[in-house]
Coordinates of C-alpha atoms in Angstrom, one line a residue:
M3 CA -36.3 15.8 2.6
D4 CA -39.3 17.1 4.2
S5 CA -42.4 15.3 3.8
F6 CA -45.1 12.8 5.1
I7 CA -43.5 10.1 3.1
I8 CA -40.0 10.3 4.3
Q9 CA -40.5 11.1 8.2
F10 CA -43.1 7.6 7.9
I11 CA -40.1 6.1 6.1
V12 CA -38.1 7.5 9.7
N13 CA -40.2 7.7 12.3
S14 CA -42.6 4.1 11.3
I15 CA -40.6 2.1 9.2
F16 CA -37.3 2.0 10.5
P17 CA -38.7 1.1 13.4
W18 CA -41.5 -1.8 12.3
L19 CA -37.3 -3.1 10.4
I20 CA -35.8 -2.9 14.2
F21 CA -38.7 -4.5 16.4
S22 CA -39.4 -6.6 13.1
G23 CA -35.4 -7.7 13.2
L24 CA -35.4 -8.5 17.4
V25 CA -38.7 -10.4 17.4
Y26 CA -37.3 -12.9 13.5
V27 CA -33.5 -13.4 16.2
C28 CA -35.3 -13.9 19.7
S29 CA -38.4 -16.3 18.1
S30 CA -35.2 -18.0 15.8
Y31 CA -33.5 -18.3 19.0
I32 CA -36.9 -19.7 20.9
T33 CA -37.8 -22.3 18.3
K34 CA -33.6 -23.5 17.4
Q35 CA -34.3 -26.9 19.5
D36 CA -38.2 -27.4 18.4
N37 CA -39.0 -25.7 15.1
T38 CA -42.7 -27.4 15.3
S39 CA -44.8 -24.6 15.9
P40 CA -46.2 -22.8 12.1
G41 CA -48.1 -20.6 15.0
I42 CA -45.7 -19.0 16.4
W43 CA -44.5 -17.7 13.2
W44 CA -47.9 -16.3 12.7
S45 CA -47.7 -14.8 16.1
A46 CA -44.0 -13.2 15.4
L47 CA -46.2 -11.4 12.0
L48 CA -48.6 -9.4 13.3
A49 CA -46.2 -8.7 16.4
S50 CA -44.2 -6.8 14.7
F51 CA -46.5 -4.8 13.9
L52 CA -46.9 -3.2 17.5
P53 CA -44.6 -0.3 17.1
F54 CA -47.7 1.0 15.4
I55 CA -50.6 0.3 17.7
P56 CA -50.7 3.7 19.2
L57 CA -49.9 4.1 22.4
S58 CA -52.3 5.5 25.1
L59 CA -51.0 8.4 27.4
G60 CA -52.9 6.7 30.4
T61 CA -53.2 8.7 33.6
I62 CA -50.6 11.5 32.1
N63 CA -52.6 14.7 33.4
I64 CA -52.3 17.8 30.6
P65 CA -53.6 21.1 31.2
I66 CA -55.1 22.4 27.8
P67 CA -54.0 26.0 29.2
D68 CA -56.3 29.1 28.4
L69 CA -55.7 30.3 25.1
D70 CA -58.0 33.7 24.6
Y71 CA -58.5 34.2 19.9
I72 CA -55.6 35.7 18.4
S73 CA -56.9 38.2 15.3
S74 CA -54.7 38.4 12.4
S75 CA -51.0 38.5 13.5
L76 CA -49.5 39.4 10.4
Q77 CA -48.7 43.1 8.6
S78 CA -50.8 43.4 6.0
A79 CA -48.4 45.1 3.8
Q80 CA -46.1 41.6 5.0
I81 CA -49.2 39.6 3.7
V82 CA -50.1 40.3 0.7
K83 CA -46.0 41.3 -0.7
Q84 CA -45.8 36.9 1.3
A85 CA -49.2 36.2 -1.6
S86 CA -47.8 37.9 -4.3
I87 CA -45.6 35.0 -4.0
T88 CA -47.2 31.9 -2.9
H89 CA -49.7 32.4 -5.6
V90 CA -47.1 33.2 -8.4
S91 CA -45.2 29.9 -7.3
L92 CA -45.8 26.5 -8.5
Q93 CA -45.6 23.8 -5.4
K94 CA -42.5 21.7 -5.2
I95 CA -43.3 18.1 -5.9
D96 CA -41.0 15.8 -3.9
L97 CA -39.6 14.7 -6.5
I98 CA -37.9 11.8 -3.9
S99 CA -41.1 10.4 -2.0
T100 CA -42.6 10.4 -5.4
A101 CA -39.6 7.8 -5.9
L102 CA -40.0 5.8 -3.2
I103 CA -43.6 5.1 -3.9
V104 CA -44.5 4.6 -7.1
G105 CA -40.5 2.4 -7.5
Y106 CA -42.8 0.4 -4.2
F107 CA -45.4 0.2 -6.2
G108 CA -43.9 -0.5 -9.0
F109 CA -41.7 -3.9 -7.3
T110 CA -44.3 -4.9 -5.7
S111 CA -46.4 -5.5 -9.3
L112 CA -43.3 -6.9 -10.7
K113 CA -43.4 -9.2 -7.6
L114 CA -46.9 -9.9 -7.8
V115 CA -47.5 -10.6 -12.2
K116 CA -44.0 -13.3 -11.0
L117 CA -46.3 -14.8 -8.5
L118 CA -49.3 -15.2 -10.9
L119 CA -47.3 -16.9 -14.0
V120 CA -45.7 -19.5 -11.6
W121 CA -48.8 -20.3 -10.4
Q122 CA -50.5 -19.9 -14.2
K123 CA -47.9 -22.3 -15.0
L124 CA -48.6 -24.9 -11.5
K125 CA -52.5 -24.2 -12.5
S126 CA -50.7 -25.7 -16.0
L127 CA -49.2 -28.4 -15.2
T128 CA -52.0 -29.3 -13.2
R129 CA -54.5 -29.8 -15.6
S130 CA -52.2 -32.0 -17.9
S131 CA -52.0 -34.7 -15.0
E132 CA -53.7 -37.6 -14.8
L133 CA -56.6 -37.3 -13.0
I134 CA -56.6 -40.9 -10.5
N135 CA -60.1 -41.1 -10.6
E136 CA -60.7 -44.3 -8.0
L137 CA -58.6 -41.9 -5.3
S138 CA -59.8 -39.2 -6.1
T139 CA -63.4 -37.3 -4.4
S140 CA -65.5 -33.5 -4.6
K141 CA -63.4 -31.6 -2.0
V142 CA -59.9 -33.6 -3.8
K143 CA -58.8 -34.2 -7.2
I144 CA -55.1 -36.1 -6.9
G145 CA -52.9 -36.7 -10.2
I146 CA -50.1 -37.6 -11.7
S147 CA -47.6 -35.5 -14.0
S148 CA -45.4 -36.4 -16.5
Q149 CA -42.5 -34.4 -15.0
N150 CA -39.9 -35.0 -11.4
H151 CA -41.2 -32.2 -8.6
S152 CA -41.6 -32.7 -5.6
P153 CA -45.6 -33.5 -4.7
F154 CA -47.0 -30.8 -3.8
V155 CA -50.7 -29.2 -3.4
I156 CA -52.7 -26.8 -5.3
G157 CA -56.1 -25.0 -5.6
I158 CA -58.1 -22.4 -2.7
T159 CA -61.8 -23.8 -3.3
T160 CA -61.4 -27.7 -5.2
A161 CA -57.2 -28.9 -4.3
Y162 CA -55.6 -30.7 -6.2
V163 CA -52.5 -33.0 -4.7
V164 CA -50.1 -33.3 -7.6
L165 CA -47.7 -36.4 -7.9
P166 CA -45.0 -36.8 -9.6
D167 CA -43.8 -39.2 -12.4
Y168 CA -41.8 -40.9 -10.1
F169 CA -44.9 -41.7 -8.4
S170 CA -45.8 -44.9 -10.2
S171 CA -41.7 -46.6 -9.4
L172 CA -42.4 -46.5 -5.6
N173 CA -44.2 -49.6 -3.6
K174 CA -47.1 -49.2 -2.8
D175 CA -45.9 -48.2 0.8
Q176 CA -44.8 -45.1 -0.2
Q177 CA -46.8 -44.3 -2.4
S178 CA -49.6 -44.2 0.2
I179 CA -47.2 -42.1 2.5
L180 CA -46.4 -39.6 -0.4
I181 CA -50.4 -39.4 -0.7
Q182 CA -51.1 -39.7 2.9
H183 CA -48.8 -36.6 3.8
E184 CA -50.2 -34.6 0.8
L185 CA -53.9 -34.7 2.2
T186 CA -52.1 -33.6 5.6
H187 CA -51.1 -30.2 4.2
I188 CA -55.0 -30.3 2.9
T189 CA -56.3 -30.3 6.6
N190 CA -54.2 -28.4 8.5
K191 CA -55.9 -26.0 5.0
D192 CA -51.5 -25.7 4.4
H193 CA -51.8 -25.1 1.4
I194 CA -54.4 -21.8 1.0
T195 CA -51.5 -20.6 4.6
I196 CA -48.2 -20.7 2.0
L197 CA -49.9 -19.0 -0.8
L198 CA -51.0 -16.2 1.7
W199 CA -47.3 -16.2 3.6
R200 CA -45.3 -15.1 -0.2
V201 CA -47.7 -13.2 -0.8
L202 CA -47.7 -10.8 2.1
S203 CA -43.3 -11.3 2.1
I204 CA -43.9 -10.3 -1.3
V205 CA -46.5 -6.4 0.0
L206 CA -43.8 -6.6 2.7
W207 CA -40.8 -6.8 0.5
I208 CA -38.9 -4.0 1.8
N209 CA -39.2 -5.4 5.1
P210 CA -36.6 -9.0 4.8
F211 CA -37.9 -10.7 7.9
V212 CA -40.7 -11.1 7.5
K213 CA -39.8 -13.5 4.6
K214 CA -37.0 -15.5 7.4
M215 CA -41.0 -15.6 8.9
E216 CA -42.4 -17.0 5.9
W217 CA -39.1 -19.6 5.7
Q218 CA -39.2 -20.5 9.7
F219 CA -42.8 -21.1 9.2
I220 CA -42.8 -23.3 5.8
R221 CA -40.4 -25.4 8.5
A222 CA -42.6 -25.2 10.8
M223 CA -45.7 -26.5 9.1
E224 CA -43.1 -29.4 7.8
H225 CA -41.9 -30.9 10.9
R226 CA -46.0 -30.7 12.7
C227 CA -46.9 -32.6 9.3
D228 CA -45.0 -34.5 9.3
R229 CA -45.6 -35.4 13.0
H230 CA -49.5 -35.4 11.6
T231 CA -49.4 -37.1 9.3
I232 CA -47.0 -40.2 11.0
C233 CA -50.0 -40.1 13.9
R234 CA -52.9 -40.1 11.8
F235 CA -52.7 -42.6 9.6
S236 CA -50.6 -44.9 12.0
L237 CA -47.4 -44.4 10.1
N238 CA -44.1 -46.4 11.1
K239 CA -41.1 -43.8 11.5
H240 CA -38.6 -45.5 9.0
D241 CA -41.1 -46.4 6.2
Y242 CA -41.6 -42.5 6.7
A243 CA -38.6 -41.9 7.1
K244 CA -37.9 -44.1 4.1
A245 CA -39.9 -42.4 2.0
L246 CA -38.7 -38.7 2.5
L247 CA -35.6 -39.5 1.0
Q248 CA -36.7 -41.1 -2.2
S249 CA -38.4 -37.7 -2.6
L250 CA -35.7 -35.9 -2.4
K251 CA -33.2 -37.9 -4.4
K252 CA -35.8 -38.2 -7.6
S253 CA -37.8 -34.7 -7.4
I254 CA -33.9 -32.5 -8.7
Q255 CA -34.8 -32.3 -11.1
F256 CA -37.2 -29.1 -10.8
S257 CA -38.0 -26.4 -9.1
N258 CA -39.3 -27.0 -5.7
N259 CA -39.5 -23.1 -4.4
N260 CA -43.0 -22.7 -5.2
P261 CA -45.9 -21.1 -2.8
V262 CA -47.5 -25.1 -3.0
A263 CA -47.8 -27.1 -0.1
Q264 CA -45.3 -29.7 -0.7
F265 CA -43.1 -32.6 0.6
S266 CA -40.2 -31.0 0.1
S267 CA -39.2 -27.0 -0.2
A268 CA -36.6 -25.5 -1.9
V269 CA -37.0 -23.4 1.7
L270 CA -35.5 -26.5 3.2
C271 CA -31.9 -27.0 2.9
A272 CA -29.6 -29.7 4.8
D273 CA -29.8 -29.5 7.7
D274 CA -33.1 -28.9 7.6
Y275 CA -33.8 -32.1 6.3
K276 CA -31.6 -33.3 9.3
A277 CA -33.5 -32.1 11.5
R278 CA -36.9 -33.1 10.0
L279 CA -35.7 -37.3 9.9
S280 CA -34.5 -36.3 13.7
N281 CA -37.9 -35.6 15.0
I282 CA -39.5 -38.1 13.3
A283 CA -37.8 -40.8 14.6
S284 CA -37.4 -39.0 18.3
P285 CA -40.5 -36.4 17.5
S286 CA -39.5 -33.7 20.7
S287 CA -41.5 -33.6 23.9
K288 CA -41.1 -29.9 25.2
S289 CA -44.5 -28.8 26.1
K290 CA -45.9 -25.8 23.7
L291 CA -47.3 -24.6 26.9
A292 CA -43.4 -23.8 27.6
L293 CA -42.6 -22.8 24.0
T294 CA -45.5 -19.9 24.1
F295 CA -45.3 -19.0 27.5
K296 CA -41.3 -17.4 26.7
F297 CA -42.1 -16.8 23.2
S298 CA -45.5 -14.3 25.6
L299 CA -42.3 -13.2 27.7
M300 CA -40.1 -12.5 24.9
I301 CA -43.0 -10.5 23.0
L302 CA -43.2 -8.1 26.2
V303 CA -40.3 -7.7 27.0
I304 CA -39.3 -6.2 23.3
F305 CA -42.8 -4.5 23.2
S306 CA -41.4 -2.5 26.7
L307 CA -38.0 -1.7 25.9
H308 CA -39.9 -0.2 22.2
T309 CA -41.8 1.9 24.2
F310 CA -39.5 2.7 26.6
L311 CA -37.6 4.1 23.3
K312 CA -40.0 5.8 22.5
D313 CA -42.0 7.7 24.7
P314 CA -39.9 10.1 26.7
A315 CA -40.7 10.6 30.2
M316 CA -42.6 14.5 30.5
T317 CA -39.8 15.0 32.7
G318 CA -35.8 16.7 31.6
K319 CA -34.3 18.2 28.5
L320 CA -35.0 19.1 25.0
T321 CA -33.5 20.3 22.3
W322 CA -35.7 23.2 20.7
Q323 CA -36.1 23.6 16.9
H324 CA -38.8 26.4 15.2
P325 CA -42.1 24.9 13.2
L326 CA -40.4 25.8 9.6
N327 CA -37.3 24.9 8.2
S328 CA -38.0 28.1 5.6
H329 CA -39.7 31.0 6.9
T330 CA -39.9 34.6 7.8
I331 CA -40.5 35.8 10.9
S332 CA -43.6 38.1 10.7
S333 CA -44.2 39.6 13.5
T334 CA -42.6 38.4 17.1
F335 CA -43.4 38.1 21.0
R336 CA -45.1 41.2 22.7
S337 CA -45.2 43.3 19.2
I338 CA -47.7 45.7 20.0
S339 CA -49.7 46.2 16.3
K340 CA -52.4 48.3 15.8
V341 CA -54.2 44.5 13.6
R342 CA -53.9 43.6 16.6
D343 CA -55.9 46.2 18.5
Y344 CA -52.3 46.8 20.3
K345 CA -52.9 44.6 22.8
P346 CA -48.8 42.2 23.2
H347 CA -48.8 39.2 20.2
Q348 CA -48.5 36.0 22.3
G349 CA -46.5 34.6 20.1
I350 CA -44.6 34.4 16.6
D351 CA -45.5 34.6 13.7
Y352 CA -43.3 32.7 10.4
V353 CA -44.1 33.2 6.7
A354 CA -43.4 30.5 4.3
Q355 CA -45.1 29.0 0.7
R356 CA -48.4 27.7 0.7
G357 CA -48.2 24.1 1.5
S358 CA -44.6 24.3 3.5
P359 CA -44.7 21.2 6.0
V360 CA -44.4 22.6 10.1
L361 CA -42.7 20.9 11.6
S362 CA -42.7 20.0 16.1
A363 CA -40.4 22.0 17.9
A364 CA -39.9 19.7 20.2
D365 CA -40.3 15.8 21.3
G366 CA -44.0 15.3 22.7
V367 CA -47.0 14.1 22.8
I368 CA -50.2 15.5 20.6
V369 CA -53.2 17.8 23.4
I370 CA -55.6 19.6 20.4
S371 CA -56.0 18.3 16.0
G372 CA -58.1 20.1 14.0
N373 CA -60.4 22.5 14.7
K374 CA -62.9 22.0 17.6
T375 CA -61.5 22.2 20.6
L376 CA -59.8 25.4 20.7
H377 CA -61.8 29.1 19.0
S378 CA -62.4 29.5 15.4
N379 CA -60.4 32.2 15.6
Y380 CA -57.1 29.7 15.7
G381 CA -57.8 27.6 12.5
N382 CA -56.9 24.2 12.2
T383 CA -54.6 24.1 15.2
V384 CA -52.0 21.6 17.2
L385 CA -51.5 21.7 21.0
I386 CA -48.1 19.3 21.5
Q387 CA -47.2 18.7 25.5
H388 CA -43.0 18.2 26.4
K389 CA -41.1 17.1 28.7
S390 CA -41.2 20.3 31.8
G391 CA -44.3 21.6 31.3
Y392 CA -43.7 22.6 28.1
Q393 CA -46.6 22.9 25.3
T394 CA -46.5 24.7 21.7
L395 CA -49.2 25.7 19.5
Y396 CA -49.3 25.6 16.2
A397 CA -52.1 27.6 14.7
H398 CA -53.8 28.3 11.5
L399 CA -52.7 25.4 9.8
E400 CA -53.9 24.4 6.1
S401 CA -54.1 20.4 7.0
S402 CA -52.6 18.3 10.1
D403 CA -52.0 14.9 9.5
A404 CA -51.6 14.1 13.9
K405 CA -53.2 12.0 15.8
V406 CA -54.2 13.0 19.0
G407 CA -52.5 11.2 21.9
S408 CA -49.4 9.6 19.2
W409 CA -46.4 11.0 19.7
V410 CA -44.3 13.1 17.3
K411 CA -40.3 13.7 17.8
A412 CA -38.8 17.5 16.9
G413 CA -38.4 17.3 12.9
Q414 CA -41.5 15.5 12.2
V415 CA -44.0 16.8 10.0
I416 CA -47.1 18.0 12.0
G417 CA -49.5 19.8 9.4
I418 CA -49.5 22.3 6.3
I419 CA -48.5 26.1 6.6
G420 CA -52.5 27.9 6.3
D421 CA -54.3 30.2 6.3
T422 CA -57.5 28.5 7.8
G423 CA -59.0 29.9 11.4
K424 CA -58.9 34.1 11.6
T425 CA -56.2 35.9 9.6
T426 CA -55.5 38.1 6.1
G427 CA -52.6 35.6 4.4
V428 CA -50.2 32.8 5.0
H429 CA -48.4 32.0 8.1
L430 CA -48.2 30.7 11.3
H431 CA -49.3 31.3 14.9
F432 CA -46.3 29.3 17.0
E433 CA -46.6 30.1 20.6
V434 CA -44.2 28.1 23.7
I435 CA -46.5 27.4 27.1
K436 CA -44.0 27.4 30.0
D437 CA -47.0 26.5 32.3
N438 CA -50.2 27.5 31.2
Q439 CA -47.7 30.8 31.4
R440 CA -47.3 32.1 27.6
V441 CA -42.8 33.0 27.0
D442 CA -40.8 34.6 24.3
P443 CA -40.7 31.9 22.0
S444 CA -37.0 33.2 20.1
L445 CA -35.8 32.7 23.7
V446 CA -36.3 28.7 24.3
I447 CA -35.5 27.7 20.9
V448 CA -32.1 30.2 21.2
T449 CA -31.2 28.0 24.9
K450 CA -31.7 25.8 23.2
S451 CA -33.1 23.9 26.7

């Protein structure tokens, strides 16, 4: 299970799901009595992605150790032996990662195709509707279909109001209310935002809270549309509520779970319609500024908690592990070899198959990543700052996706073993530095300090 995909799921997706859940629950709580601001749910969606923002090192002073360049750290015979094994071995394919990727894109494609089919069905219904020329304009078309559904708006460049078959049986005031409601949706661009939310909830289907936010957005959108329609057209609240009830009663023959702005929606339950009718009769007088303040404070508290849990203090104990799972050690700390001109070895050399993932030996922050900072003999190198003044160095990497300033956990993949720099074969040169002095990695890892 050592793969970038698994690491990404564990270190990014899971925290995102937890953070999104907290944002959704808290947002639902503060809007429980007044869910009339759709913008809150756009803000909640954006806030749910805060865990993906890389955290700055701030004012932490991290010294770069005085590192002499290293020459080859492996005995030639060991390199040749390992190289022969590597060249005759095929790199393992991570079936779990492949299955996850294929599964995600496959399921996403299936849902997008399903959405496209629903959209085509609605467009077909729109084309078959009888156009009301006296009510239509160049930008807004109004027509009556042959089915009993909720009135809805569809279209991107040109909005089309599709009225149900029962529209003709309503009195003139109710007909006007239904049309005016849909025109308000068009003014607010609700028919476009609904489609956008649906696409986002499909693409981000692995996060169930995005779908829940979409539902809450629709609830808030309809409350706003009711309020704006009544104010914009100076409508009688009782007549408006009566028209809403008539639409609910007559639209039961047609599914309302469509990605369009409509008078009634399958997303709304009986309690939602009760709240909607109550809000029509007695609009909420709560300050939008107060709601915005509560939401901002909530996000600040949740993100501060997330940051505190994600970013350990640079003091305290560490839990160590080897930087490779399957490996052999070819050269130990302070060992003497002709290859190094009889100079003491400054770290440990790990031998493993080419393509093996290199793991962070402990929790910390990436200080160096690449081949530009240290001597070219190191090749691609990662340097991590840990608690209690410890640093670890990983040299000769084939590649590294670790970003400077990002926090990593023990066991998180930071690169791929390789033979970049000055070396005679594939291996990892690993060093542990304590207060700018090299220490024996085997003692640090064994003691689990």
